Coordinates of C-alpha atoms in Angstrom, one line a residue:
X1490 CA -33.5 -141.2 45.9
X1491 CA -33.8 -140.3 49.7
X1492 CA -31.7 -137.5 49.6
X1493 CA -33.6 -136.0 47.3
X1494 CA -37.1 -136.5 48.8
X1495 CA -36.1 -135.3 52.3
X1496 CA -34.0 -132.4 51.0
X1497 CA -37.2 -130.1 50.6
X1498 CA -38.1 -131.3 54.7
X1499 CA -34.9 -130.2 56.0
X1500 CA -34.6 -126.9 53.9
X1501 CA -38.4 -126.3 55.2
X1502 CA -37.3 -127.1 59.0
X1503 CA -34.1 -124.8 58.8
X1504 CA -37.2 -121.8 57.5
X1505 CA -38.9 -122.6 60.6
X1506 CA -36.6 -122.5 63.1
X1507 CA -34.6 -119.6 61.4
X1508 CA -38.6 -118.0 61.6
X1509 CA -39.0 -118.7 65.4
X1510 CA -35.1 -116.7 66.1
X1511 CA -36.0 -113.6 63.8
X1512 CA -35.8 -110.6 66.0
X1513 CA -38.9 -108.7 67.0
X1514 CA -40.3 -106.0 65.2
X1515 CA -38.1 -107.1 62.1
X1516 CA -41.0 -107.1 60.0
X1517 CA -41.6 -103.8 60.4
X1518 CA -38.8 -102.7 58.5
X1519 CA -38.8 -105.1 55.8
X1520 CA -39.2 -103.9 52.0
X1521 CA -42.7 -104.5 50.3
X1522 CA -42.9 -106.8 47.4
X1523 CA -43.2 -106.2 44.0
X1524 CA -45.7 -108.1 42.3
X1525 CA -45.1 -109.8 39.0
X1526 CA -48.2 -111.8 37.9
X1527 CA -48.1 -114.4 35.5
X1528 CA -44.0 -115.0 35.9
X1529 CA -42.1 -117.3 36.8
X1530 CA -39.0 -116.6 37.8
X1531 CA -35.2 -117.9 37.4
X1532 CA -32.2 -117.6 39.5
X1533 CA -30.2 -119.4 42.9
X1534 CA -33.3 -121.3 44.6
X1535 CA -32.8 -122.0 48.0
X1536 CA -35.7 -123.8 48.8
X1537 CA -39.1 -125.1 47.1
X1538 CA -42.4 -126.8 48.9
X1539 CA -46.0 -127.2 48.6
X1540 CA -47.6 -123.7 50.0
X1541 CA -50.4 -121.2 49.3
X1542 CA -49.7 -118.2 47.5
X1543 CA -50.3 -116.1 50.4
X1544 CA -47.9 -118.4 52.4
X1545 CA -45.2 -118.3 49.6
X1546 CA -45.1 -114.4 50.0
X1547 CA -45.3 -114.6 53.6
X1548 CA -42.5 -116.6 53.8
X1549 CA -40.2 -114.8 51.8
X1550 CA -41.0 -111.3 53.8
X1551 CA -40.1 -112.4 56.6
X1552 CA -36.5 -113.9 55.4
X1553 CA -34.0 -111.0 54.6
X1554 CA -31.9 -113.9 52.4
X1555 CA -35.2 -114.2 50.4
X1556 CA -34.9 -111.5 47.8
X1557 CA -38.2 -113.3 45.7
X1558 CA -40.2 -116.1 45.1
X1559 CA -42.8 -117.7 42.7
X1560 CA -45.5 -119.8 43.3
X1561 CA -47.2 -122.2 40.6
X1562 CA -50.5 -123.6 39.5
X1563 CA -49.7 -126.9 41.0
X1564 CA -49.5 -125.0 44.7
X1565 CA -45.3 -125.2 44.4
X1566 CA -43.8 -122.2 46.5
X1567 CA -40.2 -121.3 45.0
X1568 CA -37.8 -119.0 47.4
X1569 CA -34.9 -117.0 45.9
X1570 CA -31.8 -115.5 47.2
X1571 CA -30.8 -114.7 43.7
X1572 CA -33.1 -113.4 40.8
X1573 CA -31.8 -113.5 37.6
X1574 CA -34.5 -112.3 34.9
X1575 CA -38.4 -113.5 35.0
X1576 CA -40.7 -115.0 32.1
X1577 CA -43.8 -114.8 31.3
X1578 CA -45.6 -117.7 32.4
X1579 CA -49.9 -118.4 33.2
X1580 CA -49.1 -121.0 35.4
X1581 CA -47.0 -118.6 37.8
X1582 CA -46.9 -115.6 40.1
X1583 CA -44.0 -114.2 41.6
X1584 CA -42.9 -111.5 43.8
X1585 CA -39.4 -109.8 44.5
X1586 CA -37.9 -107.2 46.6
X1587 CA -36.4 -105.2 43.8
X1588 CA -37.2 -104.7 40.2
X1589 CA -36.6 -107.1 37.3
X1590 CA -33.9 -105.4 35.6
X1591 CA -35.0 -106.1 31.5
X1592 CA -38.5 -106.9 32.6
X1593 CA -41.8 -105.4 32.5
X1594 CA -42.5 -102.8 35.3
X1595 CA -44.3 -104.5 38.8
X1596 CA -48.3 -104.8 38.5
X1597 CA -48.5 -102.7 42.6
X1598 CA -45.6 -99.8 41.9
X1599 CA -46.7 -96.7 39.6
X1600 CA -45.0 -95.9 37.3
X1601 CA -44.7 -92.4 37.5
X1602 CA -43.3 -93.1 41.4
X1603 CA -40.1 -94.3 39.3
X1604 CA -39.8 -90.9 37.0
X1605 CA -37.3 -88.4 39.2
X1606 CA -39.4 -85.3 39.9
X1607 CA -38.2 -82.4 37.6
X1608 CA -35.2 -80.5 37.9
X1609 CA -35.5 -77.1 39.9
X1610 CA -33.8 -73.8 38.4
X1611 CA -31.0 -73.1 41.5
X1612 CA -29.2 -70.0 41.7
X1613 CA -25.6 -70.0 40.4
X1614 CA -22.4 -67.3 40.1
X1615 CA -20.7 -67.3 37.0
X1616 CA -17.2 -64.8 37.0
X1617 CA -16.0 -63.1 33.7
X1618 CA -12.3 -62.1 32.9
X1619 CA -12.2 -58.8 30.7
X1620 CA -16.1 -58.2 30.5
X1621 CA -17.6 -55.5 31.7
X1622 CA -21.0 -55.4 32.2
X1623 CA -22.7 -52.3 31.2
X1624 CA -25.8 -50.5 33.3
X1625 CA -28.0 -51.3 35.8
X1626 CA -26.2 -49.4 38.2
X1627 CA -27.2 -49.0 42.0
X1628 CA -24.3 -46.2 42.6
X1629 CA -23.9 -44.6 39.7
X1630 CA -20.4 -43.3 40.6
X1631 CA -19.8 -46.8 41.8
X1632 CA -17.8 -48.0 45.3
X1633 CA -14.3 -47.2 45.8
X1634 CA -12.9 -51.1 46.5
X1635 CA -9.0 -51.9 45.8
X1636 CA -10.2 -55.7 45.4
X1637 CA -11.9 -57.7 42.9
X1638 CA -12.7 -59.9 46.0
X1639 CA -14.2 -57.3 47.8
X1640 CA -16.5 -56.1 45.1
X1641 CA -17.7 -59.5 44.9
X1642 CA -18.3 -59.9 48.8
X1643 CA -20.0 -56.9 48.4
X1644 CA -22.6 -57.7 45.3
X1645 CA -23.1 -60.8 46.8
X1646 CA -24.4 -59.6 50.3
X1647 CA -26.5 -57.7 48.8
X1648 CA -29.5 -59.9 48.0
X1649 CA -30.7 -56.7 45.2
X1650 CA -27.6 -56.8 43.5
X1651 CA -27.3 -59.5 40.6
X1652 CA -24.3 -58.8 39.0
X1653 CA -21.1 -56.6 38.8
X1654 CA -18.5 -55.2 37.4
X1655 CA -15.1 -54.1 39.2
X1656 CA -12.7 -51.6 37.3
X1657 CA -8.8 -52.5 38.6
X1658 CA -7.5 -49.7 36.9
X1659 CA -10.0 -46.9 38.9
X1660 CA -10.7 -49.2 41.9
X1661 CA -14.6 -49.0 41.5
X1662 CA -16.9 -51.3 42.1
X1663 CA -20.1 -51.1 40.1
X1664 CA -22.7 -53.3 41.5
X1665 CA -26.1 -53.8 39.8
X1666 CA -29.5 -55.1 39.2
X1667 CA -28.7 -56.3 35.8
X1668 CA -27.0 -55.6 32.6
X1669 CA -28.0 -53.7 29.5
X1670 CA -25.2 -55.4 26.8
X1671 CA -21.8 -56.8 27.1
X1672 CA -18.5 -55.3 26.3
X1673 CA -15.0 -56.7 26.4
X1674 CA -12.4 -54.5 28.5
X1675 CA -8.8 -55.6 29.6
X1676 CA -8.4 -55.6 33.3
X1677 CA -11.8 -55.7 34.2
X1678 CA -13.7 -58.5 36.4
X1679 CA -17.5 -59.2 36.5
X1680 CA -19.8 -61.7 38.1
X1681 CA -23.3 -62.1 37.7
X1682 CA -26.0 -64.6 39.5
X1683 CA -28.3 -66.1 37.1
X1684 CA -30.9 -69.4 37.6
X1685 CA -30.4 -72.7 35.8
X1686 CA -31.0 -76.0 36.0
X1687 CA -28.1 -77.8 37.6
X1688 CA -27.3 -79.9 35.1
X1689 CA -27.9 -76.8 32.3
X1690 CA -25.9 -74.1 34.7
X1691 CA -24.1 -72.7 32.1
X1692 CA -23.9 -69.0 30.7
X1693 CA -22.6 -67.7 27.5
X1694 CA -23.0 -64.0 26.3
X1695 CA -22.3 -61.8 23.6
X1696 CA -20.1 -58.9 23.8
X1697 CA -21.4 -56.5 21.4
X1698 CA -18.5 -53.9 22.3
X1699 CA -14.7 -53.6 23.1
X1700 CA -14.2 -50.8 25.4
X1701 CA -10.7 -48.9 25.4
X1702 CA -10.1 -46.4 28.6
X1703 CA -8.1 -43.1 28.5
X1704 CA -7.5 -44.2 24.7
X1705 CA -8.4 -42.7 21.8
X1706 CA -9.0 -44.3 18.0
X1707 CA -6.7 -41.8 15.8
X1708 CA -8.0 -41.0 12.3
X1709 CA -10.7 -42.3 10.4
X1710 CA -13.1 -40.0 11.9
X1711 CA -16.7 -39.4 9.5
X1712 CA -18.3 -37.3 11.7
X1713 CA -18.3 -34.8 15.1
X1714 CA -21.3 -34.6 17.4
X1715 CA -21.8 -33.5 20.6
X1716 CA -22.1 -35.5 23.6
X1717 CA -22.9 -35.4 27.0
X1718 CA -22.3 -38.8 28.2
X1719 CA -20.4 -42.2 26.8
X1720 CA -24.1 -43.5 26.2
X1721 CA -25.2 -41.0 23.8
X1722 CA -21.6 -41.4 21.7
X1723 CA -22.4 -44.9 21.6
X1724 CA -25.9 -44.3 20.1
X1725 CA -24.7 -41.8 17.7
X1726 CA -22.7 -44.7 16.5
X1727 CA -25.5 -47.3 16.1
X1728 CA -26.9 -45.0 14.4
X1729 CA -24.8 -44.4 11.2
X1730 CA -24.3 -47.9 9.3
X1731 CA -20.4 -46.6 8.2
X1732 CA -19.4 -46.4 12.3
X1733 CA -17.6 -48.9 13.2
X1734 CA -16.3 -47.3 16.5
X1735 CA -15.8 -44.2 18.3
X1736 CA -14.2 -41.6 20.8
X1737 CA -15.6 -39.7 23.2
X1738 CA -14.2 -36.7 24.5
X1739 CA -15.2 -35.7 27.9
X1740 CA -13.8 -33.5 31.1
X1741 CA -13.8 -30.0 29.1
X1742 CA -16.0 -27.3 28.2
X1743 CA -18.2 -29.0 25.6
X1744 CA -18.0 -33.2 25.2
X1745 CA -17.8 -34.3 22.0
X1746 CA -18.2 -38.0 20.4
X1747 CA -16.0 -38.5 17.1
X1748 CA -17.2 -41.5 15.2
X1749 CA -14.7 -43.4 13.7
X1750 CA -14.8 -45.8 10.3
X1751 CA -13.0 -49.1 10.1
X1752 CA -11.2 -51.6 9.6
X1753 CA -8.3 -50.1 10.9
X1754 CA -8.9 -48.9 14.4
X1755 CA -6.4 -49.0 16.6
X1756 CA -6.7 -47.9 20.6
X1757 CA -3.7 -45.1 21.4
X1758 CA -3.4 -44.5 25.2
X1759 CA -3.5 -40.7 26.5
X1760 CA -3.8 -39.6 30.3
X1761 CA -7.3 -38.6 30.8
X1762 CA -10.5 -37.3 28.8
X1763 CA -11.3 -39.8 26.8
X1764 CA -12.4 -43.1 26.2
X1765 CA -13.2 -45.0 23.0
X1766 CA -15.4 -48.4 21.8
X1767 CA -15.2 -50.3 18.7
X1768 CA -17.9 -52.6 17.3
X1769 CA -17.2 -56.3 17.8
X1770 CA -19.4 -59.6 17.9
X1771 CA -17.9 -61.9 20.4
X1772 CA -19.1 -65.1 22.7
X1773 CA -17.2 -64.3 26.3
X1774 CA -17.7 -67.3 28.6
X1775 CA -17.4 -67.3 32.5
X1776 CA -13.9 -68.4 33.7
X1777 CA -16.0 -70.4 36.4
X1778 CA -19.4 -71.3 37.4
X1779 CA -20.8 -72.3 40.9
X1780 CA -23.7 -72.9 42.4
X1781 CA -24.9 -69.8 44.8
X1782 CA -27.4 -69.0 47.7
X1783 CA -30.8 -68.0 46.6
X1784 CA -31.3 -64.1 45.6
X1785 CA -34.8 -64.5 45.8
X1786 CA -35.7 -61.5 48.2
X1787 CA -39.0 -62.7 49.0
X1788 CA -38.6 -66.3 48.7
X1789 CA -39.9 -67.0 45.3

């Protein structure tokens, strides 16, 4: 029966004289306490006495073992150096360094300080495979560059240029400001800089061509008009519901666009001249995306 009325004593002694060698200006860094009112609290107690509430929180500030403590009706100061949940309780308030995991939030932290701020758009660089990205030229003629490396270097130095498209088998570089549509085209790589969300940074896009150089689509032709550039064979196209592709003839005295009906249409390789497009509905994805250094050019 001793023990167990002089236990409280010497536990109370040991908080003095642990109090009296805390190093100077500890206080200063300590973490505030969160308020729980009308809890009681349960957990490792390490050591309980008669104090004021104001004492009781005092007490446990200045311990760095004291991670909370509750203090009763009856004027009963409880310190913790483990809390396990809290309760509700009328008789009790109770204060801890960290949040009640399971419990309700602390009476002296808002809320809305615990809600992460929302999430920023970030530049990226996605890089496409066999996708050629089609207008929104700066050089219309394009760069003469032997590496798809180098094409890239060079869109992405350029703070005006958000995407592009490199051409391995005529070494040109096509950088640009944007796109107007999609179309798929073997030995072709493209990149493009978009904004996201980091954890929403990815890109899918439609290809709404497939592109065929030097080729031509033989047979199936339902119709001849002239042409002056790969863009006005392509509308001629879109135009008349039965196309399902086309040719364009270019390089001679007049350039002519033959459109072509499918299924059925089958590239065939020539030299030079010509170059032909079929109608297709695809979803390309990027072969990688990474995040990338703002393009903003005016910090925006």
């Amino acid at each position: 029966m001793r023990n167990r009325i002089y236990a409280p004593v010497i536990i109370w002694g040991l908080i003095i004289l642990a109090g009296m060698l805390r190093p100077a200006g500890a206080q200063d860094t300590d973490p505030a306490i969160l308020e729980y009112p009308q809890t009681a609290l349960k957990g490792f107690v390490t050591a309980e006495f008669s104090r004021s509430a104001s004492d009781c929180r005092t007490i446990c500030e200045q311990r760095t073992g004291c991670v909370g403590f509750d203090h009763s009706a009856r004027n009963m100061c409880r310190i913790f150096a483990a809390v396990a949940s809290g309760q509700s309780d009328l008789g009790f308030t109770a204060g801890t360094r960290n949040r009640i995991r399971g419990y309700r939030d602390p009476a002296n932290l808002d809320v809305k300080e615990l809600t992460p701020p929302p999430e920023q758009d970030t530049w990226h660089y996605a890089q496409f495979s066999d996708v050629d990205f089609y207008g929104g030229d700066l050089f219309p003629k394009g760069l003469q560059v032997h590496d798809p490396a180098l094409c890239a270097s060079a869109c992405e130095t350029d703070s005006s240029c958000h995407a592009y498209t490199f051409n391995a088998e005529q070494n040109r570089c096509f950088l640009k400001t944007g796109h107007q549509f999609v179309q798929g085209v073997a030995g072709v790589t493209s990149g493009m800089y978009f904004k996201a969300k980091q954890s929403e940074a990815t890109i899918q896009l439609n290809a709404e061509w497939d592109l065929f150089l030097q080729s031509d689509l033989p047979g199936h032709d339902i119709g001849e008009y002239p042409a002056r550039t790969y863009d006005q064979c392509m509308r001629q196209c879109e135009g008349v519901s039965s196309c399902a592709g086309f040719t364009w003839v270019y390089g001679g005295r007049k350039d002519h666009c033959y459109l072509k009906s499918g299924p059925g249409l089958y590239p065939a390789r020539f030299k030079k001249g010509m170059v032909s497009a079929s109608k297709i509905n695809r979803d390309v994805y990027p072969d990688f995306v990474r995040p990338a250094a703002s393009r903003d050019q005016h910090g925006d």
